[in-house]
PDB file of C-alpha atoms in Angstrom:
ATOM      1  CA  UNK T 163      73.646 125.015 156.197  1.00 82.00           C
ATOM      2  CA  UNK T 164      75.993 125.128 158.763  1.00 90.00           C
ATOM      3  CA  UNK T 165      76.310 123.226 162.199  1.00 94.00           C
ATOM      4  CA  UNK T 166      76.248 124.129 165.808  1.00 95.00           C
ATOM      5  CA  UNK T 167      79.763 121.829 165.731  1.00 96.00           C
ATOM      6  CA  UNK T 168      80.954 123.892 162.662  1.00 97.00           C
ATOM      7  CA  UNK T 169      80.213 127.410 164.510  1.00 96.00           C
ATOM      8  CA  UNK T 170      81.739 125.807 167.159  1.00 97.00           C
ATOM      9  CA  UNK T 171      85.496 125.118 165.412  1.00 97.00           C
ATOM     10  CA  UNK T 172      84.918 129.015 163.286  1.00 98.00           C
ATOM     11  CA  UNK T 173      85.435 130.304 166.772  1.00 97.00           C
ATOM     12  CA  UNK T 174      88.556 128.853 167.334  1.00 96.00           C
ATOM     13  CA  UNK T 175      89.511 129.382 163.971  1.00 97.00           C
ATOM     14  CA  UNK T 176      93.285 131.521 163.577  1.00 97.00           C
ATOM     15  CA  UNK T 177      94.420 130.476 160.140  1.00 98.00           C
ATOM     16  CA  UNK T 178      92.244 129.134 156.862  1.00 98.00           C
ATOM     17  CA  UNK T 179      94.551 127.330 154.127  1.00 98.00           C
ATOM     18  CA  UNK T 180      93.102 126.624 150.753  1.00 98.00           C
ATOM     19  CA  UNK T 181      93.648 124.753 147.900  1.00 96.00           C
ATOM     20  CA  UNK T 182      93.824 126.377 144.646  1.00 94.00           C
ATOM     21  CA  UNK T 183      92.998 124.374 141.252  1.00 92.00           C
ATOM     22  CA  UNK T 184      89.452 123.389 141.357  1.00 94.00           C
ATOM     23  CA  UNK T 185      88.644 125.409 145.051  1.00 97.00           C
ATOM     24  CA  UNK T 186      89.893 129.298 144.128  1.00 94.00           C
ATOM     25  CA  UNK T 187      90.020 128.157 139.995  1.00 90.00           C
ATOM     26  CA  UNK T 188      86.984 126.272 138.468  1.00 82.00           C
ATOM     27  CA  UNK T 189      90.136 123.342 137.964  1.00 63.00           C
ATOM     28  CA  UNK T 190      90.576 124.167 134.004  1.00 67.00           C
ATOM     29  CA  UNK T 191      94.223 124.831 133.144  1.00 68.00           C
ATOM     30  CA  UNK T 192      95.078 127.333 130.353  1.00 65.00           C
ATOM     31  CA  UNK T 193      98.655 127.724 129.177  1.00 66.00           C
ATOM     32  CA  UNK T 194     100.555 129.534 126.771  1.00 71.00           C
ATOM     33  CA  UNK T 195     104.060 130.133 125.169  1.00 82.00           C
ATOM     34  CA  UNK T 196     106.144 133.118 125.601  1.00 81.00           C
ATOM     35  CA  UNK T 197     107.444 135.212 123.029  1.00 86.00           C
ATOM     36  CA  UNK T 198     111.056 132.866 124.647  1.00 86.00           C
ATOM     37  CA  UNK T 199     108.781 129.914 124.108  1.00 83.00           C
ATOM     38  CA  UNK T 200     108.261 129.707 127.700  1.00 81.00           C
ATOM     39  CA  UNK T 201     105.226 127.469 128.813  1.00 71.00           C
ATOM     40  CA  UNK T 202     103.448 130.027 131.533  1.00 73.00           C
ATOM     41  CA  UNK T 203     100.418 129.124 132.960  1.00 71.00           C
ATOM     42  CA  UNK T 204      96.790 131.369 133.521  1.00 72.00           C
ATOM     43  CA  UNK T 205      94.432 130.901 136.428  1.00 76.00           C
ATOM     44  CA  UNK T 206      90.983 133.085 136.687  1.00 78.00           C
ATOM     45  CA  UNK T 207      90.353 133.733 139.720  1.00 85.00           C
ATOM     46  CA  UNK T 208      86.800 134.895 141.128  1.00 91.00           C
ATOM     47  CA  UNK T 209      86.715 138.166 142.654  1.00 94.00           C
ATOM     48  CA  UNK T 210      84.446 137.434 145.384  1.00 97.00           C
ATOM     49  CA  UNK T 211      86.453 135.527 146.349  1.00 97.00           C
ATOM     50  CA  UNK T 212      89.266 137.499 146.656  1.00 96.00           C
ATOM     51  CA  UNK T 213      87.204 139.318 148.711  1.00 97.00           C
ATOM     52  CA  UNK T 214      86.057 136.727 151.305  1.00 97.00           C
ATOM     53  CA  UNK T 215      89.571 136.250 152.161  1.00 97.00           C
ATOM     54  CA  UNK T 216      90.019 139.513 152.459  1.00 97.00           C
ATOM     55  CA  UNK T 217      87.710 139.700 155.200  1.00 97.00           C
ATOM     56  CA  UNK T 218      88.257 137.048 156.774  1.00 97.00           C
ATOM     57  CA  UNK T 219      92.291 138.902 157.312  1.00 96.00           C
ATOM     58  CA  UNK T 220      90.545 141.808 158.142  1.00 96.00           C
ATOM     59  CA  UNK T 221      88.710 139.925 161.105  1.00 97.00           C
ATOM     60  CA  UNK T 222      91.985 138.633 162.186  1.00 96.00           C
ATOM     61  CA  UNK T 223      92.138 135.434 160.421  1.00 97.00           C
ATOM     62  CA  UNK T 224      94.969 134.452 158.704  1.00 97.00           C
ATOM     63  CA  UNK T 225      94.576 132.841 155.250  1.00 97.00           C
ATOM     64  CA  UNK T 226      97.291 130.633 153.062  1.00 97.00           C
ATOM     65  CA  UNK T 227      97.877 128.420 149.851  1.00 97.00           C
ATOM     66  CA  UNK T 228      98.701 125.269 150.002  1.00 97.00           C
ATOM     67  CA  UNK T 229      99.154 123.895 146.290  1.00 94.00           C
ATOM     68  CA  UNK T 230     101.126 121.027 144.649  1.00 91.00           C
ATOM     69  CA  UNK T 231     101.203 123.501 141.511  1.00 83.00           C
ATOM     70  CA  UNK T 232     103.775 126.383 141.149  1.00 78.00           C
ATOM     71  CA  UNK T 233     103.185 129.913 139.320  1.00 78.00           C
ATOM     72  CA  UNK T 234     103.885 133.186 139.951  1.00 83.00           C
ATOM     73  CA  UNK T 235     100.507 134.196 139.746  1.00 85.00           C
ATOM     74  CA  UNK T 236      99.959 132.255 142.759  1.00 88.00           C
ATOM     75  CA  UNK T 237     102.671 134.918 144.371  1.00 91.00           C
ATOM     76  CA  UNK T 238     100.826 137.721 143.001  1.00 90.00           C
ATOM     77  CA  UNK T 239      97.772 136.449 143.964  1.00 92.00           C
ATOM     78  CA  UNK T 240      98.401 135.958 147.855  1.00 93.00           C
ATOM     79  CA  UNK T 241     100.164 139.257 147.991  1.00 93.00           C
ATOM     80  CA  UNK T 242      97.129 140.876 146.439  1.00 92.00           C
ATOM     81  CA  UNK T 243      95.088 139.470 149.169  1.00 93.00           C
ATOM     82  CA  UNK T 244      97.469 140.218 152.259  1.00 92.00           C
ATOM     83  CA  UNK T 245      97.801 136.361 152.630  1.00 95.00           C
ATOM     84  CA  UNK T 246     100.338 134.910 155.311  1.00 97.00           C
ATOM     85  CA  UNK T 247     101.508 132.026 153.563  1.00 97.00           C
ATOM     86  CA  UNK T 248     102.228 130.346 150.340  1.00 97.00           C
ATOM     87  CA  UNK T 249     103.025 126.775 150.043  1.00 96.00           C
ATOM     88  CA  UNK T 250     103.400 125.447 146.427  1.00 91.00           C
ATOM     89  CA  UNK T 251     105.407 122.324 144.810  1.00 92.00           C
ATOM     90  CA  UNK T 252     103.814 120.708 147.950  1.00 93.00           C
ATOM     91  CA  UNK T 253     102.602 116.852 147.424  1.00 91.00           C
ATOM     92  CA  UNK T 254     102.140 116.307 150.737  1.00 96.00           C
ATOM     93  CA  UNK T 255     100.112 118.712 151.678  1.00 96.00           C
ATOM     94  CA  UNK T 256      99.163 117.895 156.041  1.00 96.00           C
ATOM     95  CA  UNK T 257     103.627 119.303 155.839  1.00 96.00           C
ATOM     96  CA  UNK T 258     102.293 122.792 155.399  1.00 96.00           C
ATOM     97  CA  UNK T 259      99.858 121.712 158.879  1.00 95.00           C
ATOM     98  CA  UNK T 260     103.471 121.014 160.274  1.00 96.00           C
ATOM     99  CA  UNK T 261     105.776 123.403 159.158  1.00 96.00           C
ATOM    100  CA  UNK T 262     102.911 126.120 160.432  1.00 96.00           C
ATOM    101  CA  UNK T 263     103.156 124.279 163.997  1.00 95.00           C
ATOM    102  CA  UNK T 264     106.556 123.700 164.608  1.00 95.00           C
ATOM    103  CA  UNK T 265     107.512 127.845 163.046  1.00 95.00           C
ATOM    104  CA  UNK T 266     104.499 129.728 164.301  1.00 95.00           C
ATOM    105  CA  UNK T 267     102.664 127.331 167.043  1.00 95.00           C
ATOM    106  CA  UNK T 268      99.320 127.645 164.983  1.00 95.00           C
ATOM    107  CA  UNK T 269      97.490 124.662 165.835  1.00 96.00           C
ATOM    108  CA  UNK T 270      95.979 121.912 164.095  1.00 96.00           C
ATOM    109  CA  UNK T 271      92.592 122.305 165.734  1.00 96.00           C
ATOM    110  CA  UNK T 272      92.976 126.059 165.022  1.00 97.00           C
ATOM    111  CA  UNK T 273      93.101 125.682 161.340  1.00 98.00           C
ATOM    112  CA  UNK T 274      90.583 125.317 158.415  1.00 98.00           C
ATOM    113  CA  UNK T 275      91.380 123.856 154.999  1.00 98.00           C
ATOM    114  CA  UNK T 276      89.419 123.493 152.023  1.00 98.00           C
ATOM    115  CA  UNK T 277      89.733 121.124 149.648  1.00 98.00           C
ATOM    116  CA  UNK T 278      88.646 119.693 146.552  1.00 98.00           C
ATOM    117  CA  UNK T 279      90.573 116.510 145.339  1.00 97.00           C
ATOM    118  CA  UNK T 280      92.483 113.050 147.351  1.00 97.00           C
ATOM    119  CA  UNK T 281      95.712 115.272 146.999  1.00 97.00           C
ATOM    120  CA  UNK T 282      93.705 117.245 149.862  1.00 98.00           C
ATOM    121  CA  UNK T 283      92.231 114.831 152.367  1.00 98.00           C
ATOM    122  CA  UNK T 284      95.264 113.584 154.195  1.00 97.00           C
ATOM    123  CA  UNK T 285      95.016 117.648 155.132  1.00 98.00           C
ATOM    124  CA  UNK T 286      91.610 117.688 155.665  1.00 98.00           C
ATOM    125  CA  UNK T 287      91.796 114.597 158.140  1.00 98.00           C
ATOM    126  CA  UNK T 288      94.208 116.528 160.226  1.00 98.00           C
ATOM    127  CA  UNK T 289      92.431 120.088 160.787  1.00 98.00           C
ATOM    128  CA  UNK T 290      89.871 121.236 162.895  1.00 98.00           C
ATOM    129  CA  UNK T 291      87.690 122.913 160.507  1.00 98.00           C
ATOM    130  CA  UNK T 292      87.540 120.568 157.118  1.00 98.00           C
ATOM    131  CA  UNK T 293      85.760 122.383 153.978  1.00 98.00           C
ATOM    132  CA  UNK T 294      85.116 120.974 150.683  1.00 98.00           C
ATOM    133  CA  UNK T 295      83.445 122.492 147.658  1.00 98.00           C
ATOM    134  CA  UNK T 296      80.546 121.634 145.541  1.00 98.00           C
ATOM    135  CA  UNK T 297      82.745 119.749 142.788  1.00 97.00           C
ATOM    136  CA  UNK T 298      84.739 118.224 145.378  1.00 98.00           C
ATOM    137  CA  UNK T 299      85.361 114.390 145.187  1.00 98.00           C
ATOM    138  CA  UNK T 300      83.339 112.042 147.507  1.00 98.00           C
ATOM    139  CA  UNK T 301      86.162 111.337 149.971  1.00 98.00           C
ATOM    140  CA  UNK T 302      86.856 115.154 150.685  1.00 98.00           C
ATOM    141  CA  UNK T 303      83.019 116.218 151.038  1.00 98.00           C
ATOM    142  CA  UNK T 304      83.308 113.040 153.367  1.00 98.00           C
ATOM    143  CA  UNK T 305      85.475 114.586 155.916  1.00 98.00           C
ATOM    144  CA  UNK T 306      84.383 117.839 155.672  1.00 98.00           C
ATOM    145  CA  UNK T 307      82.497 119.738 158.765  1.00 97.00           C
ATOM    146  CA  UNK T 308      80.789 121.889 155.792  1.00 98.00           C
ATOM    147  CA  UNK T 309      80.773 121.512 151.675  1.00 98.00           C
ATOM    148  CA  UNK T 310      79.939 125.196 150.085  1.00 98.00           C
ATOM    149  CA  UNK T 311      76.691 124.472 147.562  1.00 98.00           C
ATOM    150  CA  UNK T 312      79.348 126.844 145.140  1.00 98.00           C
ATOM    151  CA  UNK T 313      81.618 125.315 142.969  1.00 97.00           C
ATOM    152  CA  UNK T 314      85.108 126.313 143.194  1.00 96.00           C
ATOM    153  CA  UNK T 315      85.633 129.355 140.862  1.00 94.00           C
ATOM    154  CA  UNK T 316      82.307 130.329 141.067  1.00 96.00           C
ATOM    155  CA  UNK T 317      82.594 131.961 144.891  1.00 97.00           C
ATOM    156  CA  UNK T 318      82.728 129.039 146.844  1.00 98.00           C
ATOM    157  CA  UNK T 319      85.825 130.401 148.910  1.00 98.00           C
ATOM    158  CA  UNK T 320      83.780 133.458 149.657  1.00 98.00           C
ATOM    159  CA  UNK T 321      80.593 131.395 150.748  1.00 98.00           C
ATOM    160  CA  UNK T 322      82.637 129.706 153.385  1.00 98.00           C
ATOM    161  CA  UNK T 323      84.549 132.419 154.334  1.00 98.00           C
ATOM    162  CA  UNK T 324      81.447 134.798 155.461  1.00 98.00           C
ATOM    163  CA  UNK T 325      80.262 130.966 156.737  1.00 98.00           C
ATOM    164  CA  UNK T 326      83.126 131.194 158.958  1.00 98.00           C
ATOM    165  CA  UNK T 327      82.292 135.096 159.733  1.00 98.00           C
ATOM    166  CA  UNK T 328      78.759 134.946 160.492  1.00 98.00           C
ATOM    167  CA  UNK T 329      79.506 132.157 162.940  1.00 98.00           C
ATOM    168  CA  UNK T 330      81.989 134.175 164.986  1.00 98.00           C
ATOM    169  CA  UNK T 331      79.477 137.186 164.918  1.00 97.00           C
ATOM    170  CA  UNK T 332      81.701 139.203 162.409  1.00 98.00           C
ATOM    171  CA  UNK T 333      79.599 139.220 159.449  1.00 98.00           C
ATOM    172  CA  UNK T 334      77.932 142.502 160.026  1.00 98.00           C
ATOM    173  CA  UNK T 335      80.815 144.269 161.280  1.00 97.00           C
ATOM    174  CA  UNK T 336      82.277 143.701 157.354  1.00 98.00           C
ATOM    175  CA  UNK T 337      79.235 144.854 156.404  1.00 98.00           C
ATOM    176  CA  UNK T 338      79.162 147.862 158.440  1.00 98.00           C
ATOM    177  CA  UNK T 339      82.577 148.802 157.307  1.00 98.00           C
ATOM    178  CA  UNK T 340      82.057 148.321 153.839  1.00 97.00           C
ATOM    179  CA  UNK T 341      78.906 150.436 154.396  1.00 97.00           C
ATOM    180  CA  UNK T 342      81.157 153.609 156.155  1.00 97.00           C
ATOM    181  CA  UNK T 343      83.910 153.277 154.147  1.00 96.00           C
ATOM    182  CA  UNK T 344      86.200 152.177 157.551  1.00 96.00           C
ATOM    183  CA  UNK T 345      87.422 148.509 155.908  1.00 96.00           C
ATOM    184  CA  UNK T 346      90.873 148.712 154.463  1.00 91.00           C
ATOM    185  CA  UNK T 347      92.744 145.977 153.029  1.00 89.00           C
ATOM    186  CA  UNK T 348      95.160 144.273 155.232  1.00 86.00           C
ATOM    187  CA  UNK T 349      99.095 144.402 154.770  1.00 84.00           C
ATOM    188  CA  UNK T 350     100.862 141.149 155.730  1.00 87.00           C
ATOM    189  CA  UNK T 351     104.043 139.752 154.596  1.00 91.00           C
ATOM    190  CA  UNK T 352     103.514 137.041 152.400  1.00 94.00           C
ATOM    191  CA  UNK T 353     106.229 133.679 153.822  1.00 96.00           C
ATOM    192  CA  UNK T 354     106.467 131.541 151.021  1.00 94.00           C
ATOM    193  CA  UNK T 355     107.399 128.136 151.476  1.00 95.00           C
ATOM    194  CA  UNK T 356     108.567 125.621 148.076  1.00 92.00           C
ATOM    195  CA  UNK T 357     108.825 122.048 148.243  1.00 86.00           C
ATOM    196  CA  UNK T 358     107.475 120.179 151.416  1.00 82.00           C
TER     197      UNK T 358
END
């Protein structure tokens, strides 16, 4: 259940980062060896919620990754969803909260991150709109304005984002669209961003 303070910050809202192991990904990392014997790595992915972000770019929100990891599924990923931005090999992850600042002038109070793990709260101390998953550790749930009931990989991304929607009275105009057949996927050029 949401807040009046949380509806509150969704209307200000211009950008939502996200975590990715354990928020988009249930956390469980598969890898395998290439026929070069090449480690390469696998991430499922939920399609819901592909799809939340999705709409919440179609609404005018723009979405990012922020992850310490590095794959380029991660780059196929965010350019199948018209994301803005792609930080990965990032420790420090409140540098992406920065870097977006000082290049584009997107505010910290304008921004939403979710989170899952203490890799993510020195982020989720410094944005307006702090979200946390079900499987999230106590320190991020802690600071965060709402925790999805979902686990991550199991549509938690898409629970907040229509969250986020419903409080800035967009919800049924996805709905509507989907319905007519008007919603189209956004474009965007993806900026990726290695090593903050």
């Amino acid at each position: 259940m949401t807040t009046p303070l949380f509806e509150q910050k969704a209307k200000r809202l211009k950008l939502l980062l996200t975590d990715v192991d354990g928020v988009m990904t249930n956390g469980t990392l598969s890898f395998f060896t290439d026929e070069k014997g090449v480690a390469r790595e696998i991430k499922n992915f939920e399609s819901l919620d592909g799809m939340g972000l999705l709409f919440l770019a179609y609404c005018g929100i723009q979405t990012g990754i922020v992850s310490k990891g590095a794959s380029p599924t991660l780059e196929f990923w965010a350019q199948a969803l018209g994301m803005n931005y792609l930080f990965y090999n990032t420790s420090v992850k409140h540098r992406a909260l920065e870097f977006l600042q000082q290049e584009y002038g997107i505010l910290p109070e304008e921004t939403a991150f979710i989170g899952d793990d203490l890799i993510d709260i020195g982020l989720l101390s410094r944005v307006g709109l702090p979200l946390a998953v079900a499987n999230s550790v106590p320190e991020a749930k802690q600071l965060a304005l709402y925790t999805s009931p979902r686990h991550g990989g199991a549509a938690a991304v898409r629970d907040i984002a229509e969250q986020i929607l419903k409080a800035r009275g967009q919800w049924q105009r996805v709905v509507q669209d989907n319905l007519s057949g008007a919603f189209q996927n956004p474009k965007r050029p993806l900026r990726i961003v290695k090593g903050l």
